[in-house]
CSV table of C-alpha atoms in Angstrom, one decimal:
chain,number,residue,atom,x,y,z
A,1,UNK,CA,14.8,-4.0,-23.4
A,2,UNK,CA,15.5,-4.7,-19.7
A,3,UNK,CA,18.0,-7.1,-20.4
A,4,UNK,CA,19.6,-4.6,-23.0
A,5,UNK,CA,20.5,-1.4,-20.5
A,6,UNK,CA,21.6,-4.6,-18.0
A,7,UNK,CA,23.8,-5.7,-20.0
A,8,UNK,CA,24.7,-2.2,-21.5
A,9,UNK,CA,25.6,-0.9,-17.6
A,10,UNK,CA,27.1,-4.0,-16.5
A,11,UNK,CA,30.0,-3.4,-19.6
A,12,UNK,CA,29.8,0.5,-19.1
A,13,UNK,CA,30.6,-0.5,-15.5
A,14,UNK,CA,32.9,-3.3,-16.0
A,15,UNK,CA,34.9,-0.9,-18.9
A,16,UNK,CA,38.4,0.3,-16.8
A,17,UNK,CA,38.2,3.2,-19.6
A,18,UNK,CA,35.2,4.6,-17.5
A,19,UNK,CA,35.8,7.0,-15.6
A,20,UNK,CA,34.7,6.9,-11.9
A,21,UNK,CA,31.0,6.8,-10.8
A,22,UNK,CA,28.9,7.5,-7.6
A,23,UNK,CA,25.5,6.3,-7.9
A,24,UNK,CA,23.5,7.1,-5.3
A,25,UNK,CA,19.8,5.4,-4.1
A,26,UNK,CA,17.8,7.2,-1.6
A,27,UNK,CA,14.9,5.0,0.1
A,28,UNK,CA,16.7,1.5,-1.2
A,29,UNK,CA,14.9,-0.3,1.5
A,30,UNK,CA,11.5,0.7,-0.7
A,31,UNK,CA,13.6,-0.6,-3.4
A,32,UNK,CA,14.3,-4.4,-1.8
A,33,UNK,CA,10.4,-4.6,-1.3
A,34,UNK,CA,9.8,-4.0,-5.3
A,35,UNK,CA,12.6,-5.5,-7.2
A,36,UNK,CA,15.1,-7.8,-5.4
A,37,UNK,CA,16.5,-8.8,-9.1
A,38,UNK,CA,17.0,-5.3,-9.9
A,39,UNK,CA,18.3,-4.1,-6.6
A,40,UNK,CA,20.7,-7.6,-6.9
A,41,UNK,CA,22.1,-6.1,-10.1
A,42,UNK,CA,22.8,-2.8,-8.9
A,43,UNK,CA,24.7,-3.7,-6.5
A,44,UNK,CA,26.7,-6.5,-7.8
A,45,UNK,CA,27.7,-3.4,-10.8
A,46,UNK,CA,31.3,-2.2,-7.5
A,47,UNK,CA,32.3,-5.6,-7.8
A,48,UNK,CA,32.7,-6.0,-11.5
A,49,UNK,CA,36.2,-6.4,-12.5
A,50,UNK,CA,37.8,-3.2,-13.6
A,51,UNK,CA,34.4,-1.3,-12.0
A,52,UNK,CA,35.0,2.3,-10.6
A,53,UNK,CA,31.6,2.6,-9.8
A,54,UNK,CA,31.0,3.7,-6.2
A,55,UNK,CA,27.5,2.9,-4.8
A,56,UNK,CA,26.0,4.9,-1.8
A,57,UNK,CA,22.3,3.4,-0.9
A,58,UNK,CA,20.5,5.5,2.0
A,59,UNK,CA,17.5,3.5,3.9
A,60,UNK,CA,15.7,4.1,7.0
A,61,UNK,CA,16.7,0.8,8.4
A,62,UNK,CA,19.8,-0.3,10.0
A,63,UNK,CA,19.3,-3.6,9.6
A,64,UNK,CA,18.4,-3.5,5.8
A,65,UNK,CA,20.9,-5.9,4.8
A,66,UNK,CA,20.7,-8.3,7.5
A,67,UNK,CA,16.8,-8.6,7.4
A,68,UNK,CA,15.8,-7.9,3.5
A,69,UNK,CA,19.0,-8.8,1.5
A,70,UNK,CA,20.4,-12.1,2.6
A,71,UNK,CA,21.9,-12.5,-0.7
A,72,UNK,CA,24.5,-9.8,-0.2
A,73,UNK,CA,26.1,-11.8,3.3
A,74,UNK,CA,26.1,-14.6,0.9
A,75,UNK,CA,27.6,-13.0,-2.0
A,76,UNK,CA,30.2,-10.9,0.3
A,77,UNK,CA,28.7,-7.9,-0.9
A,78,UNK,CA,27.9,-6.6,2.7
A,79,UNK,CA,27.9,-2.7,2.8
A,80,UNK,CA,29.9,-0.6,5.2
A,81,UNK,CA,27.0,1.1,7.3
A,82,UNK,CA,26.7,4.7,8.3
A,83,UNK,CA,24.4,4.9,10.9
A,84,UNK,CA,22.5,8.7,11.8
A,85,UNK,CA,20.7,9.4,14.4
A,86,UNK,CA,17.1,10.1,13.8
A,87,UNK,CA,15.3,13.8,14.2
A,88,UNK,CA,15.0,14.8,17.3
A,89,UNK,CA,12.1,16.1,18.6
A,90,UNK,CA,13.2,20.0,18.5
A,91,UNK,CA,14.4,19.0,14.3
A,92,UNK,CA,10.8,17.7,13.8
A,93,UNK,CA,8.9,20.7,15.0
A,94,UNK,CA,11.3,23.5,13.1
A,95,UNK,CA,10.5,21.2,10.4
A,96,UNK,CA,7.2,21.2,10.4
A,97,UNK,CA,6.7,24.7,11.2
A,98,UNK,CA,8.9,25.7,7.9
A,99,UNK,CA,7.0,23.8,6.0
A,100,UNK,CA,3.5,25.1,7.1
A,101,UNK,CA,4.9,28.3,7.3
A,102,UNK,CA,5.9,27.6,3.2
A,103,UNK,CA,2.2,26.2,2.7
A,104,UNK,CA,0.2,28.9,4.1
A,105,UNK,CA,2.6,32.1,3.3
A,106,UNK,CA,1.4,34.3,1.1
A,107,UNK,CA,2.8,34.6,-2.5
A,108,UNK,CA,4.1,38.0,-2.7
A,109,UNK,CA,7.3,39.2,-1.5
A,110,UNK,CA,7.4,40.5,1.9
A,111,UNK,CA,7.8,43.6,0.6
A,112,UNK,CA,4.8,44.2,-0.8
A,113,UNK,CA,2.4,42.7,1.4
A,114,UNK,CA,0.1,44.5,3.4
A,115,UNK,CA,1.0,44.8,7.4
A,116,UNK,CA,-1.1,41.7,8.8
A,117,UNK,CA,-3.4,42.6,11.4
A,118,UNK,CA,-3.2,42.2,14.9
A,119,UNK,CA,-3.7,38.9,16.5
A,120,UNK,CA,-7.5,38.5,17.8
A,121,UNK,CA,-7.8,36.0,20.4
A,122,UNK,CA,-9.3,33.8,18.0
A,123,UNK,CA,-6.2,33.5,16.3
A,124,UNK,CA,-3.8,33.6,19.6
A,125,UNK,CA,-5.9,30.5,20.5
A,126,UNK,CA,-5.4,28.9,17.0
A,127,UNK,CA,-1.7,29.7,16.7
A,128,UNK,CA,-1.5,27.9,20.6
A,129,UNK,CA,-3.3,25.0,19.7
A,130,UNK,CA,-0.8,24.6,16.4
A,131,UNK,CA,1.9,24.8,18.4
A,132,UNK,CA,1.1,22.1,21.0
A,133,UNK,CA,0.1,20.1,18.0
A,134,UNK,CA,3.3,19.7,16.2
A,135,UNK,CA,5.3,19.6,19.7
A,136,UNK,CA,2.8,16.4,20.3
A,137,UNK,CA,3.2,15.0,17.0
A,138,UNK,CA,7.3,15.7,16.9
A,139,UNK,CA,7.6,14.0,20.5
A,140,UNK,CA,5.4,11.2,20.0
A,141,UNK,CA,7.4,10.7,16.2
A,142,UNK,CA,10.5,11.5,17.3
A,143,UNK,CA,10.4,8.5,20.3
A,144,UNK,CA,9.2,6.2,18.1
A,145,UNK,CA,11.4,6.7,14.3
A,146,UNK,CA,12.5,10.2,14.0
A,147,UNK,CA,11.3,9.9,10.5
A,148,UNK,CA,10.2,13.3,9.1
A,149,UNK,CA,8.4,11.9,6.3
A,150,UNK,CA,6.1,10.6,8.9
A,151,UNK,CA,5.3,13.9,10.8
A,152,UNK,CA,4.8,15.9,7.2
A,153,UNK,CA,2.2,13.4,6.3
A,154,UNK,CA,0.2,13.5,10.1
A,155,UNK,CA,-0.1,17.4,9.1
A,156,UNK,CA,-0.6,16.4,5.4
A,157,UNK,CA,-3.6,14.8,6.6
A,158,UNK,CA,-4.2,17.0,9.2
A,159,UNK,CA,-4.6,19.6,6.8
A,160,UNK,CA,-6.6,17.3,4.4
A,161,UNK,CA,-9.1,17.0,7.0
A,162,UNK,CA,-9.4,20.6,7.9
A,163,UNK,CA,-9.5,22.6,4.8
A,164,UNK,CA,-9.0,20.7,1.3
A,165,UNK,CA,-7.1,24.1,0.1
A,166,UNK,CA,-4.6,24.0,2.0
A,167,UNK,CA,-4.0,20.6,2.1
A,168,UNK,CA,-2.9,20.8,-1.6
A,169,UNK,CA,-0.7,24.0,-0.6
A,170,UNK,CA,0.7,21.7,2.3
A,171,UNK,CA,1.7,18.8,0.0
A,172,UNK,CA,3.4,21.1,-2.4
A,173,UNK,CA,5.4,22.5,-0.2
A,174,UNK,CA,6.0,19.5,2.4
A,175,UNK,CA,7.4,18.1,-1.2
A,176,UNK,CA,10.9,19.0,-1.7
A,177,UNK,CA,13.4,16.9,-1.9
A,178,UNK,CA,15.0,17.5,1.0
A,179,UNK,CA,12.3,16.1,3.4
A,180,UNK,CA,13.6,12.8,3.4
A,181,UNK,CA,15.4,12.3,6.0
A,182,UNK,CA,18.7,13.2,7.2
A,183,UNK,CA,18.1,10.3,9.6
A,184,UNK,CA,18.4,6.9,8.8
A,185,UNK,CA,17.4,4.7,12.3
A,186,UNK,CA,18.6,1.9,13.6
């Protein structure tokens, strides 16, 4: 039951025997928007007497605490914030250009792939037009969060809209976990 693994990490937690833990939540402000009670519980599990537990909690807003969490100023349970700066415009294209480049590269190894062909005009034009896309799309993200989430899914759609194919390649790729965000914005 719910209540069962509470209670069960609360005494884990609470245990000096354990040894230390770091427990780290990525997108916590999506977490305060679903489950105050559970995202409460989590992070009253440091102050338990005895706890070793070490909790890092990454978010996209600065303010998280301040605006969604009330309860921690009242509780004293304010974190220490770590602010980064978000993508700049330059991070966002090289980011979006990996991962289209991931999306639409061929399978094989380089190795054994054909030469590709020389670049018709059709293609020069294409390749243009893709770049002033993303540079447009990083810029006009980049000014407003920096978030890279938010440029993968313009091409994401983008993509969707264009060709169905390689929208699905797109999404594959654009899904690592590393996209998050190395930015959280203030």
């Amino acid at each position: 039951s719910t209540r069962g693994a509470k209670a069960a990490l609360e005494e884990y937690f609470a245990d000096p025997a354990t040894p230390p833990t770091v427990l780290l939540l990525d997108e916590i402000d999506f977490l305060s928007m679903r489950k105050e009670t559970v995202l409460y519980s989590v992070m009253s599990w440091p102050k338990l007497p005895g706890s070793k537990l070490v909790l890092l909690g990454i978010a996209n807003t600065i303010d998280l605490p301040d605006r969604l969490l009330p309860w921690l100023a009242a509780s004293g349970r304010l974190p220490l914030r770590v602010p980064f700066q978000p993508y700049s415009a330059a991070a966002l294209t090289a980011i979006i250009n990996q991962r289209l480049e991931s999306a639409l590269a061929p399978a094989a190894p380089a190795s054994s792939r054909p030469a590709l062909p020389a670049t018709t005009t059709a293609q020069a034009a294409d390749d243009l037009l893709r770049e002033k896309a993303i540079k447009l799309c990083a810029t006009r993200i980049a000014a407003v969060s920096g978030d890279a989430r938010v440029a993968l899914d313009v091409f994401r759609a983008a993509l969707a809209s264009s060709s169905p194919g390689a929208a699905a390649e797109a999404t594959d790729a654009a899904a690592s976990p590393d996209e998050g965000g190395g930015a959280t914005t203030g």
